[in-house]
Amino acid sequence: MMLLKRPQGTIFLSSTTRTARKRIFSCSTSQCTFQSSPRSISKSFYSTCTSSSIIRTTATDITSHGITSTTTSGHTLINRCKHTASTTLDNPHFLISKAFPTHIIFGANTDVGKTVVSTSLVRNSVLLAAGQEEAGGGKGFLVSPDSSPPGGVHYIKPLQCGGSDEDFVRRHVQQQQQQQHQLNHCRAVGSQQESSSSIVGLHTLFQWDTPASPHLASRLENKPVSDEAVLSALGNKLSWITTQGENHHVNSRSSTRPSTTTSRIWIETAGGVLSPSASSPNNNSPRHATKDDNNNNMTEKSSNTNAWGWSTQADLYSSLHLPAVLVGDGRLGGISATLSALESLIVRGYDVHAIVLIDSSNAHVNETYGDLNDGYGHGLMTIKEENSNVHALKEYAHRKLKLRSGSGRPMLQHPDSILALPPLPPLDVPLYEYLNSAVVQEKVQRLDSYLTQQWNEHVDTLWELGEEGSKELWWPFTQHQSYHEEKETKRPTVIDGANGDYFSILEEVKNKEGESDGREMVRKLHFDACASWWTQGMGHGETTLSLAAAAAAGKFGHVIFPDVVHEPARALADRLLHSKSGPGRGWASRVFFTDDGSTAMEVAIKMGMKKFAHDLESNGTKLDEKVKLTVCAQRDCYHGDTLGVMDVAEPSIFNKGQHPWYEPKGLFLDYPTISYINGSIGISPPTSCPARDNTIMLDNIDDILDINKRLSSDKLYHHYKKVIEQEWDTYEAESDRLIGSVIIEPILLGAGGMKFIDPLWQRALIDISRTRSVPVIFDEVAAGMYRLGVSSCREILGANPDIAAYAKLLTGGIVPMSVTLATEDVFSTFLGDSKAEALLHGHSYTAHTVGCVSSIHALDTYAQLFENHHGRSNTAARTASHDIPEFLVNAYFDQQDVAELSKLPFVQQAMSLGTVLAITLEPDEKGSGYAANGKSLPVVQYLMRKGVYARPLGNVVYIMVSPLTKKMECSKLCGILSDSILAL
C-alpha cells in the first residue's frame, strides 16, 4: 500500500493494484477528503469516519467455530453453526416481480471499475425512487437511519475482503442526496424529522480484514464460510427484501402512490467472474477446488485450511438464476478478457443482459483533457466509439450467429446492451464530479432503463410459460384433459433452471381469495427427488460437465460414425470395457452406441435373438418356421416405449391400448422381493405363490446380498431353480414358441414399481439360461452406473451377462446417449460375407461426441467417488472393513432410517439400495397399480410443499438422489418423507 500526497492537503491511501479506480470517499470530514481503494482500509477506520444516514446490514461475524447470525430489524440473517438434519429443506425463496428488478453484477476481472458501475446504478435508482415518491404524493427521497428497509433501493455485497465497497456506495449516494436536497431547498441528508418509505439498504453479508481473494482471506484469518452459508444468507436477504417489500408495494397500491412504484436490487460480486469464493471445510464436494484433495479425513480437513474448498464466483451464484450485468475491461487487451468472462457466464447458464465498461482502451490516442467539457469544469478524454473496445464487442455480439442464453433467448442485441462510460478522470478530480457529469448520468440512465425493460420482459416470459405451455406442448406420461377443462385452473410446474440437486421452480403468487395478483412469482428451490427420471449423475448445471460437453461441441460438433473412429468414442469404449469402474470389465469386448435406453434394448434384443438362432444353426438344428422366438423376462418389467421393447413386457398401462400392434412375446416370471416390513428385512415370495404371506425375515441386509454365501447354504436357490425350470418347460411345451433370450432388470424393477428383487432368484435364472445356451441380457438402463452403488449389478449377482444396455447416468445427466455392450461371441454372430449379415441398426447421432466426452467425464467422476467410497458407509466399522460389499459401503440412505420408515402407518414395505429409496403404501380402492395413487398423491403433494419434487409410481413413493448427493441431505429427505406419511 502506498501513501500518496495529493493537492490541497488531500490524503490518498492506495493499493498499488487498484490505484485510484475504486475510491471510497468523497466526503468532507474536518476539511479533509479521504479517498482510497475499499480493500486497503480497516473496518475500524470506517467506524470512525462514517455517519449512518444510509442503512447498512452489518457484516456477519465469522468465527473459526462456525457462523454466528446478525440480526437486522428483528430478522435473523443466518444461523449455520451446525448442519443438523431436519424435516424440511429450509431453502430461501424470493419474489420474481416487475416490482423488484434484480441484477447481479460481475466483473471481467478485478480493477475494471465494477464498484464504480454499481455505485452509478444505485445512484440512478435512488433518483428514480425519489421521483416515484414525489409523483405519489410523498415528500421526496429521504434516507432513514432506523433499520434496514424492505422495498426501496438495495445494494448487496455478499463477500468483502478488506475495506468496504458498501461505504464507497454510501458516500457517493449521500453526496448525490446532499446535492439534490440543496437544489430542491430540502433538509440535509440525515434529518430524522421527516420519514419516507423509500430508503437505501446497503448490505455486506460476510467480511474479512485481509485485502485478498476470499479463498485466501478466509484461510489466513481462519474464518471459513461455506457456499451454502453464503447462498443462504443472500437468499434470506432477497426473501426479506421482496416479501417485506411486497407488503410495502401492496400498501402503496391502495394508497395515493402510483402502482408503478418499484424497488431495485443490485448484487455486486467479488473480483472477476471466475475469482474464488470463500474457503470452508464444508466446501468438500467434488465440485470444489482444494489444495489437498487426496485427504479424505474430514477431521483433519477441518483443521487444515489448505484442504478447505472453494468455487468460482460464477458457480457460487448460478443457483439464483438471476440475470447478470458484466462490467467489461475497457483497457488495451480488454476485449479478450471481456469475451472470456462473457463466455464463462454463458456456459454457467447466466442470461447476460448488458455489458458495461469504463473505456480507457485508447487513452494513448489523446493525451489532452478538455476536449469534452462535462459541465463541472473538467474535461473527459475524447474517444471515438469505432476505436474503442465497446465497438468491437458490439460487432462480436451482433453477428448473424447470435449469442444465446441457457433459455434460448438472444442476448446483447439492443443498442444499449453494450455501453461504455467515459474514462475515469485524473486523480486530482473528485470522483463524485465524474459521477455527477451529464455524460455519465445520461449513459447510466439509459443503461438502467434498458435493464429494467429487460427485467420486465424476463418476468413476462416466465409468467407466460405457465399460461401458454399447456396450449402447445404434449407432455410424456401426462393426461392433458384437465388442462382443457374450462373449470380447471391448473398450471404446470414452471422450472426456470436447476443447480446441483435442486430445481428452481416458479410458483404464482395468489391473494387471499386464491386469485393471481399480477404477474408475480415466487422462486423456490425443490430437491429433485426423481433425479429427473433417474438421469442425474453429477447434479444439474455442473460446470465441469458443461465445459466437457462444450469442448466436444466446439471441436467436433457432430460427425458421422459408420467406418469412423474419433477419440471420444474410442476413449469411452475403453473405459466401459476395461476400467475398474467400467460395467463391461472382464466380460464385454464391444460397444454399440445408441441414443436412449429403449433403443439400446432394441439393439440388445436383436443381438440376443440372432446369437441364439446362429448357435442353433451352428449345432445343426434348424428352426421350424412355425416356431416363434420369444423372451423370458420378469413380471412388471419395463424396457422402453418403442414398438419392439413394448412387446417384451406383459400387458400393462404402459403398452396395452397404446397401439394396435402390441402383442406380448414372452414368458413373464413372477419373482420374490426384498424389503423392510415393520422394521425387519425379509424376502417375500412371489405374489402368485400360495405361500406369499410367508415372508422370510433375516437379521440384516448383508444376509440377503451376500450371494456367494447363499449359494452354498441357502436352500432357496434350488427351490428357485426348480420353479423357474418348471415354468420355462411348460411355456415352451404348451406353445409354438421358443425362448431365445433372457432379459433381466438386475435387482431393481424401476418403472414396474421400484421393486427390489431377491438377487438369488435372478442368479438362479441366469444359471438356468447358461445350461440352455440362451443369451442373457441385462437391462441396466436404470440400475447401472452406480445407481445401486455398483458399476454393474453383476457385482451383486456374481454372474456376467452376454449383452447389457446402459443409459441414464451414462452422460452424467446432461444429454441422451446409450450403449449396448456385448461379448466377442455375440459380435462374431454378425460377421459374414454380405452386408445383410451385419447389424443394420443406427441413428443419425450415433456416438455423438458431446455424449461421448460427457460420459468420459461422468465415468471418471463416478470412479473417484465410489472407488474411494468417500465415507458413505453407515458406520465407521463398515468403512474400516475390507470385506464389506461395495454396494453396502456406497449406501446413501441409512438402513436403520429405512427400517423405521417401514414401521409407519399406511406403509406396506420400504427398501433402499445405493441412491434409491422406495416406500410402498397400502393399496387403495384402485389396487396397487400405476394408476393407484389415492395415498401416494397426497404424500407427493406434501413433499412439494416442503421443497421436495417427487412423482409417484402408483402406490409407490420413491426418492432417488445423485451420486454427488451428501448423506446428510438423504437423512433430511427421510425425515420429510416420514412427516408426509404421518400427515395422511
Coordinates of C-alpha atoms in Angstrom, one line a residue, residues 91-519:
N91 CA -34.2 -23.1 1.2
P92 CA -34.8 -19.3 1.0
H93 CA -37.3 -18.2 -1.6
F94 CA -37.8 -14.7 -3.1
L95 CA -40.2 -12.9 -5.3
I96 CA -39.9 -12.6 -9.1
S97 CA -41.9 -9.5 -9.9
K98 CA -41.7 -6.3 -12.0
A99 CA -41.8 -4.5 -8.7
F100 CA -38.3 -5.9 -7.8
P101 CA -35.9 -5.7 -10.8
T102 CA -32.8 -7.5 -9.7
H103 CA -29.4 -7.9 -11.4
I104 CA -26.2 -9.5 -10.3
I105 CA -23.1 -7.6 -11.3
F106 CA -19.9 -9.4 -12.3
G107 CA -16.5 -8.1 -13.4
A108 CA -14.4 -9.3 -16.2
N109 CA -11.5 -9.0 -13.7
T110 CA -10.5 -7.0 -10.6
D111 CA -9.8 -3.4 -11.1
V112 CA -12.2 -2.9 -14.0
G113 CA -14.5 -0.4 -12.2
K114 CA -17.2 -2.8 -11.0
T115 CA -17.9 -0.9 -7.9
V116 CA -17.9 2.4 -9.8
V117 CA -20.5 1.0 -12.2
S118 CA -22.5 -0.5 -9.3
T119 CA -22.5 2.9 -7.5
S120 CA -23.6 4.7 -10.6
L121 CA -26.6 2.3 -11.0
V122 CA -27.5 2.6 -7.3
R123 CA -27.4 6.4 -7.6
N124 CA -29.6 6.4 -10.6
S125 CA -32.1 4.0 -8.8
V126 CA -32.2 6.5 -5.9
L127 CA -33.1 9.3 -8.2
L128 CA -35.8 7.2 -9.8
A129 CA -37.2 6.2 -6.4
A130 CA -37.2 9.8 -5.3
G131 CA -39.2 10.8 -8.4
Q132 CA -41.7 8.0 -7.7
E133 CA -42.1 9.2 -4.1
E134 CA -42.8 12.7 -5.2
A135 CA -45.1 11.6 -8.0
G136 CA -47.0 9.6 -5.5
G137 CA -47.5 12.5 -3.1
G138 CA -44.5 11.8 -0.9
K139 CA -42.1 14.3 0.5
G140 CA -39.1 13.3 -1.7
F141 CA -36.4 10.8 -1.2
L142 CA -35.0 10.8 2.3
V143 CA -32.9 8.2 4.0
S144 CA -33.8 6.7 7.4
P145 CA -31.2 5.6 9.9
D146 CA -33.6 3.4 11.9
S147 CA -33.4 -0.1 10.3
S148 CA -32.6 -1.9 7.1
P149 CA -35.6 -1.3 4.8
P150 CA -37.7 -3.6 2.7
G151 CA -38.5 -2.3 -0.7
G152 CA -36.5 0.8 -1.8
V153 CA -33.1 0.5 -3.4
H154 CA -30.7 -2.2 -2.2
Y155 CA -27.1 -2.8 -2.8
I156 CA -25.8 -6.2 -1.6
K157 CA -22.2 -7.2 -1.3
P158 CA -22.1 -10.9 -0.3
L159 CA -18.3 -11.2 0.1
Q160 CA -16.0 -8.4 1.1
C161 CA -12.2 -8.7 1.8
G162 CA -10.5 -5.6 3.2
G163 CA -12.1 -2.2 3.2
S164 CA -15.7 -1.8 2.2
D165 CA -17.4 -1.3 -1.2
E166 CA -20.5 -0.6 0.8
D167 CA -19.0 2.5 2.2
F168 CA -17.9 3.6 -1.3
V169 CA -21.5 3.3 -2.4
R170 CA -22.8 5.1 0.8
R171 CA -20.6 8.1 0.4
H172 CA -21.4 8.8 -3.2
V173 CA -25.1 8.2 -2.7
Q174 CA -25.0 10.6 0.3
Q175 CA -23.2 13.2 -1.8
Q176 CA -25.9 12.9 -4.5
Q177 CA -28.6 13.3 -2.0
Q178 CA -26.9 16.4 -0.5
Q179 CA -26.7 17.9 -3.9
Q180 CA -30.4 17.1 -4.7
H181 CA -31.6 18.5 -1.4
Q182 CA -29.6 21.7 -1.9
L183 CA -31.1 22.1 -5.3
N184 CA -34.6 21.5 -4.1
H185 CA -34.1 23.5 -0.9
C186 CA -34.8 20.5 1.2
R187 CA -33.5 19.4 4.5
A188 CA -30.0 18.0 4.7
V189 CA -29.5 14.3 4.4
G190 CA -29.7 12.6 7.8
S191 CA -32.6 14.7 9.1
Q192 CA -34.9 12.5 11.1
Q193 CA -37.8 14.9 11.3
E194 CA -39.5 13.5 8.2
S195 CA -39.7 9.9 7.1
S196 CA -40.1 8.2 3.8
S197 CA -41.0 4.7 2.8
S198 CA -38.3 4.8 0.1
I199 CA -34.8 4.3 1.6
V200 CA -31.5 2.7 0.6
G201 CA -30.4 -0.6 2.0
L202 CA -26.7 -1.4 2.0
H203 CA -25.8 -5.0 2.9
T204 CA -22.4 -6.6 3.3
L205 CA -23.0 -10.2 4.3
F206 CA -19.6 -11.6 5.0
Q207 CA -16.4 -9.6 5.6
W208 CA -12.7 -10.2 6.3
D209 CA -10.0 -7.7 7.1
T210 CA -7.4 -9.2 4.8
P211 CA -7.3 -7.4 1.3
A212 CA -7.1 -10.6 -0.7
S213 CA -9.2 -13.1 -2.6
P214 CA -12.0 -14.6 -0.3
H215 CA -10.5 -18.1 -0.6
L216 CA -7.2 -16.7 0.8
A217 CA -8.7 -14.2 3.3
S218 CA -10.9 -16.9 4.9
R219 CA -7.9 -19.3 5.2
L220 CA -5.5 -16.7 6.5
E221 CA -7.9 -15.4 9.2
N222 CA -9.1 -19.0 9.9
K223 CA -12.7 -17.8 9.3
P224 CA -14.4 -20.2 6.9
V225 CA -17.6 -19.5 5.1
S226 CA -19.2 -22.3 3.0
D227 CA -21.0 -21.7 -0.3
E228 CA -24.2 -23.0 1.4
A229 CA -23.9 -20.3 4.1
V230 CA -23.3 -17.5 1.5
L231 CA -26.3 -18.6 -0.6
S232 CA -28.5 -19.0 2.4
A233 CA -27.6 -15.5 3.7
L234 CA -28.1 -13.9 0.3
G235 CA -31.3 -15.9 -0.3
N236 CA -32.7 -14.8 3.1
K237 CA -31.8 -11.2 2.3
L238 CA -33.6 -11.3 -1.0
S239 CA -36.5 -13.1 0.6
W240 CA -36.8 -10.4 3.2
I241 CA -36.5 -7.6 0.8
T242 CA -39.0 -8.9 -1.7
T243 CA -41.6 -10.3 0.8
Q244 CA -41.5 -7.3 3.1
G245 CA -41.2 -5.0 0.2
E246 CA -44.1 -6.7 -1.4
N247 CA -46.2 -5.7 1.6
H248 CA -45.0 -2.2 1.1
H249 CA -46.0 -2.3 -2.6
V250 CA -49.4 -3.8 -1.8
N251 CA -49.9 -0.9 0.6
S252 CA -48.7 1.5 -2.0
R253 CA -51.3 0.3 -4.5
S254 CA -54.1 1.0 -2.0
S255 CA -52.8 4.5 -1.3
T256 CA -52.2 7.6 -3.3
R257 CA -48.9 6.3 -4.6
P258 CA -48.8 5.0 -8.2
S259 CA -48.9 1.2 -8.7
T260 CA -45.7 1.6 -10.8
T261 CA -43.6 2.1 -7.8
T262 CA -40.7 -0.3 -7.9
S263 CA -37.7 -1.3 -5.8
R264 CA -34.3 -2.0 -7.2
I265 CA -31.8 -4.7 -6.1
W266 CA -28.2 -4.7 -7.2
I267 CA -25.8 -7.5 -6.1
E268 CA -22.1 -7.0 -6.6
T269 CA -19.8 -10.0 -6.7
A270 CA -16.2 -10.1 -5.6
G271 CA -13.3 -9.8 -8.1
G272 CA -13.8 -11.4 -11.5
V273 CA -16.2 -13.9 -13.0
L274 CA -14.0 -16.8 -12.0
S275 CA -12.5 -15.3 -8.9
P276 CA -12.7 -17.7 -5.9
S277 CA -15.4 -17.8 -3.3
A278 CA -14.6 -18.1 0.4
S279 CA -13.0 -21.3 1.6
S280 CA -14.5 -23.7 4.1
P281 CA -14.1 -27.3 5.3
N282 CA -17.8 -27.7 4.4
N283 CA -17.0 -26.9 0.7
N284 CA -16.0 -30.6 0.3
S285 CA -17.9 -31.8 -2.7
P286 CA -16.1 -33.0 -5.8
R287 CA -17.1 -29.6 -7.3
H288 CA -14.8 -27.7 -5.0
A289 CA -11.2 -26.7 -5.6
T290 CA -8.8 -27.6 -2.8
K291 CA -5.1 -27.9 -2.3
D292 CA -5.4 -31.3 -0.6
D293 CA -7.9 -33.3 -2.5
N294 CA -6.4 -36.6 -1.6
N295 CA -7.1 -36.1 2.1
N296 CA -10.4 -37.9 2.9
N297 CA -10.2 -37.5 6.7
M298 CA -12.8 -34.9 7.5
T299 CA -11.4 -34.3 10.9
E300 CA -8.0 -33.4 9.5
K301 CA -9.7 -31.3 6.8
S302 CA -11.4 -29.1 9.3
S303 CA -8.1 -28.2 10.9
N304 CA -6.1 -27.9 7.7
T305 CA -7.1 -24.7 5.9
N306 CA -5.2 -25.8 2.8
A307 CA -7.8 -28.5 2.4
W308 CA -10.7 -26.0 2.6
G309 CA -12.6 -26.0 -0.8
W310 CA -13.8 -23.1 -2.8
S311 CA -15.7 -22.5 -6.0
T312 CA -15.8 -19.6 -8.5
Q313 CA -18.0 -16.5 -8.2
A314 CA -20.0 -17.5 -11.3
D315 CA -20.6 -21.0 -9.9
L316 CA -21.4 -19.8 -6.4
Y317 CA -24.4 -17.6 -7.5
S318 CA -25.6 -19.7 -10.5
S319 CA -28.4 -21.3 -8.5
L320 CA -30.1 -17.9 -8.0
H321 CA -30.8 -17.8 -11.8
L322 CA -30.7 -14.0 -11.8
P323 CA -29.8 -12.0 -14.9
A324 CA -26.4 -10.6 -15.0
V325 CA -24.6 -7.3 -15.8
L326 CA -21.0 -7.8 -16.9
V327 CA -18.5 -5.0 -16.2
G328 CA -16.0 -5.4 -19.0
D329 CA -12.4 -4.4 -19.3
G330 CA -12.0 -1.1 -21.2
R331 CA -8.3 -1.3 -21.3
L332 CA -5.9 -2.5 -24.0
G333 CA -6.4 -6.2 -24.2
G334 CA -9.8 -5.9 -22.5
I335 CA -11.7 -7.3 -25.5
S336 CA -10.3 -10.7 -24.9
A337 CA -10.8 -10.5 -21.1
T338 CA -14.4 -9.4 -21.5
L339 CA -15.3 -12.0 -24.0
S340 CA -13.7 -14.7 -21.9
A341 CA -15.7 -13.6 -18.9
L342 CA -18.9 -13.4 -21.0
E343 CA -18.5 -17.0 -22.3
S344 CA -17.7 -18.2 -18.7
L345 CA -21.1 -16.7 -17.6
I346 CA -23.0 -18.2 -20.6
V347 CA -21.7 -21.7 -20.1
R348 CA -22.9 -21.5 -16.5
G349 CA -26.4 -20.6 -17.6
Y350 CA -26.4 -16.8 -17.0
D351 CA -28.6 -14.5 -19.1
V352 CA -26.3 -11.5 -19.5
H353 CA -28.5 -8.5 -20.0
A354 CA -25.7 -6.0 -20.6
I355 CA -22.0 -5.3 -20.8
V356 CA -20.8 -2.0 -19.5
L357 CA -17.2 -0.9 -19.3
I358 CA -15.2 2.2 -18.3
D359 CA -13.5 2.9 -21.6
S360 CA -9.7 3.6 -21.5
S361 CA -8.7 1.4 -24.4
N362 CA -7.4 4.4 -26.4
A363 CA -6.1 6.5 -23.6
H364 CA -2.9 6.9 -25.6
V365 CA -4.7 8.4 -28.6
N366 CA -5.5 11.7 -26.9
E367 CA -3.3 12.9 -24.0
T368 CA -5.1 16.2 -23.6
Y369 CA -8.1 16.9 -21.4
G370 CA -10.7 19.5 -22.0
D371 CA -11.9 18.2 -25.4
L372 CA -15.2 17.3 -23.8
N373 CA -16.5 19.6 -21.2
D374 CA -18.7 17.7 -18.8
G375 CA -20.2 20.5 -17.0
Y376 CA -18.2 20.5 -13.8
G377 CA -15.1 22.3 -15.1
H378 CA -13.1 19.2 -16.1
G379 CA -12.7 17.6 -19.5
L380 CA -13.0 14.0 -20.3
M381 CA -10.8 12.2 -22.8
T382 CA -12.4 12.0 -26.2
I383 CA -12.6 8.5 -27.6
K384 CA -14.2 7.7 -30.8
E385 CA -16.5 4.6 -30.4
E386 CA -15.3 3.0 -33.6
N387 CA -11.8 2.8 -32.0
S388 CA -13.0 1.6 -28.6
N389 CA -13.5 -1.8 -27.0
V390 CA -17.2 -1.3 -26.9
H391 CA -17.5 -1.1 -30.7
A392 CA -15.6 -4.4 -31.1
L393 CA -17.8 -6.0 -28.5
K394 CA -20.9 -4.9 -30.4
E395 CA -19.5 -6.2 -33.7
Y396 CA -19.0 -9.6 -32.0
A397 CA -22.4 -9.7 -30.3
H398 CA -24.3 -8.6 -33.5
R399 CA -23.1 -11.3 -35.8
K400 CA -25.8 -13.2 -37.7
L401 CA -25.0 -16.2 -35.4
K402 CA -26.3 -14.7 -32.2
L403 CA -25.2 -15.3 -28.6
R404 CA -27.9 -17.1 -26.7
S405 CA -28.7 -17.6 -23.0
G406 CA -29.3 -21.0 -21.4
S407 CA -33.1 -20.4 -22.0
G408 CA -32.5 -19.9 -25.7
R409 CA -33.0 -16.1 -25.8
P410 CA -30.7 -14.0 -28.0
M411 CA -28.5 -11.8 -25.9
L412 CA -27.0 -8.3 -26.2
Q413 CA -28.9 -7.2 -29.3
H414 CA -30.3 -3.9 -28.1
P415 CA -28.2 -0.8 -28.8
D416 CA -27.9 0.0 -25.0
S417 CA -27.0 -3.6 -24.1
I418 CA -23.3 -2.9 -24.6
L419 CA -22.3 0.5 -23.3
A420 CA -19.1 2.4 -22.4
L421 CA -18.7 5.0 -19.7
P422 CA -16.1 7.7 -20.1
P423 CA -12.6 7.1 -18.7
L424 CA -12.1 7.9 -15.1
P425 CA -10.8 11.5 -14.5
P426 CA -7.3 12.3 -13.3
L427 CA -6.5 11.8 -9.6
D428 CA -7.0 15.5 -8.8
V429 CA -10.6 15.3 -9.9
P430 CA -13.0 14.1 -7.1
L431 CA -14.9 11.1 -8.3
Y432 CA -18.3 12.4 -7.4
E433 CA -17.8 15.1 -10.0
Y434 CA -17.3 12.3 -12.6
L435 CA -20.5 10.5 -11.4
N436 CA -22.4 13.8 -11.5
S437 CA -21.3 14.6 -15.0
A438 CA -24.0 14.9 -17.6
V439 CA -22.4 12.3 -19.9
V440 CA -22.1 9.7 -17.2
Q441 CA -25.6 10.3 -15.8
E442 CA -27.1 10.1 -19.3
K443 CA -25.4 6.8 -20.1
V444 CA -26.3 5.3 -16.7
Q445 CA -29.9 6.3 -17.1
R446 CA -30.0 4.6 -20.5
L447 CA -28.4 1.5 -19.1
D448 CA -30.8 1.3 -16.1
S449 CA -33.8 2.0 -18.2
Y450 CA -32.8 -0.8 -20.6
L451 CA -32.0 -3.2 -17.7
T452 CA -35.5 -2.5 -16.2
Q453 CA -37.1 -3.2 -19.6
Q454 CA -35.1 -6.4 -19.9
W455 CA -36.2 -7.5 -16.4
N456 CA -39.9 -6.8 -17.2
E457 CA -39.6 -8.9 -20.4
H458 CA -37.9 -11.6 -18.4
V459 CA -40.8 -11.6 -15.9
D460 CA -43.4 -11.7 -18.7
T461 CA -41.7 -14.6 -20.4
L462 CA -41.5 -16.6 -17.2
W463 CA -45.1 -15.9 -16.4
E464 CA -46.3 -16.9 -19.9
L465 CA -44.6 -20.3 -19.6
G466 CA -47.2 -21.4 -17.1
E467 CA -50.1 -19.9 -19.2
E468 CA -49.1 -20.9 -22.7
G469 CA -47.1 -24.1 -22.2
S470 CA -50.2 -26.3 -21.9
K471 CA -51.5 -25.0 -25.2
E472 CA -48.5 -26.1 -27.3
L473 CA -46.7 -28.9 -25.5
W474 CA -47.5 -32.6 -25.5
W475 CA -46.0 -34.0 -22.3
P476 CA -45.0 -37.6 -21.8
F477 CA -47.0 -39.8 -19.4
T478 CA -49.5 -37.0 -18.8
Q479 CA -53.3 -36.8 -19.2
H480 CA -54.0 -33.4 -20.7
Q481 CA -57.7 -33.5 -20.2
S482 CA -57.5 -31.4 -17.0
Y483 CA -55.7 -28.6 -18.9
H484 CA -58.6 -28.4 -21.4
E485 CA -61.5 -28.2 -18.9
E486 CA -62.6 -24.6 -18.5
K487 CA -63.4 -25.0 -14.8
E488 CA -59.8 -26.2 -14.2
T489 CA -57.2 -23.5 -13.5
K490 CA -54.3 -26.0 -13.3
R491 CA -50.9 -24.7 -14.2
P492 CA -47.9 -26.8 -15.0
T493 CA -44.8 -26.7 -12.9
V494 CA -42.5 -24.0 -14.2
I495 CA -38.8 -24.8 -13.9
D496 CA -36.5 -21.8 -14.6
G497 CA -33.2 -23.6 -14.0
A498 CA -31.6 -26.3 -11.9
N499 CA -28.4 -26.5 -9.9
G500 CA -26.9 -29.4 -8.1
D501 CA -29.8 -31.5 -6.6
Y502 CA -32.3 -28.7 -6.9
F503 CA -34.9 -27.3 -9.4
S504 CA -35.6 -23.6 -9.4
I505 CA -39.4 -23.6 -9.5
L506 CA -41.6 -20.6 -10.0
E507 CA -44.9 -20.6 -8.2
E508 CA -47.6 -17.9 -8.9
V509 CA -48.4 -15.5 -6.1
K510 CA -52.1 -15.6 -5.1
N511 CA -54.1 -13.3 -2.9
K512 CA -56.4 -14.3 0.0
E513 CA -59.1 -15.2 -2.5
G514 CA -56.8 -17.6 -4.3
E515 CA -56.5 -15.5 -7.4
S516 CA -53.4 -14.4 -9.1
D517 CA -52.3 -11.0 -8.1
G518 CA -50.5 -9.7 -11.2
R519 CA -47.5 -11.3 -12.9

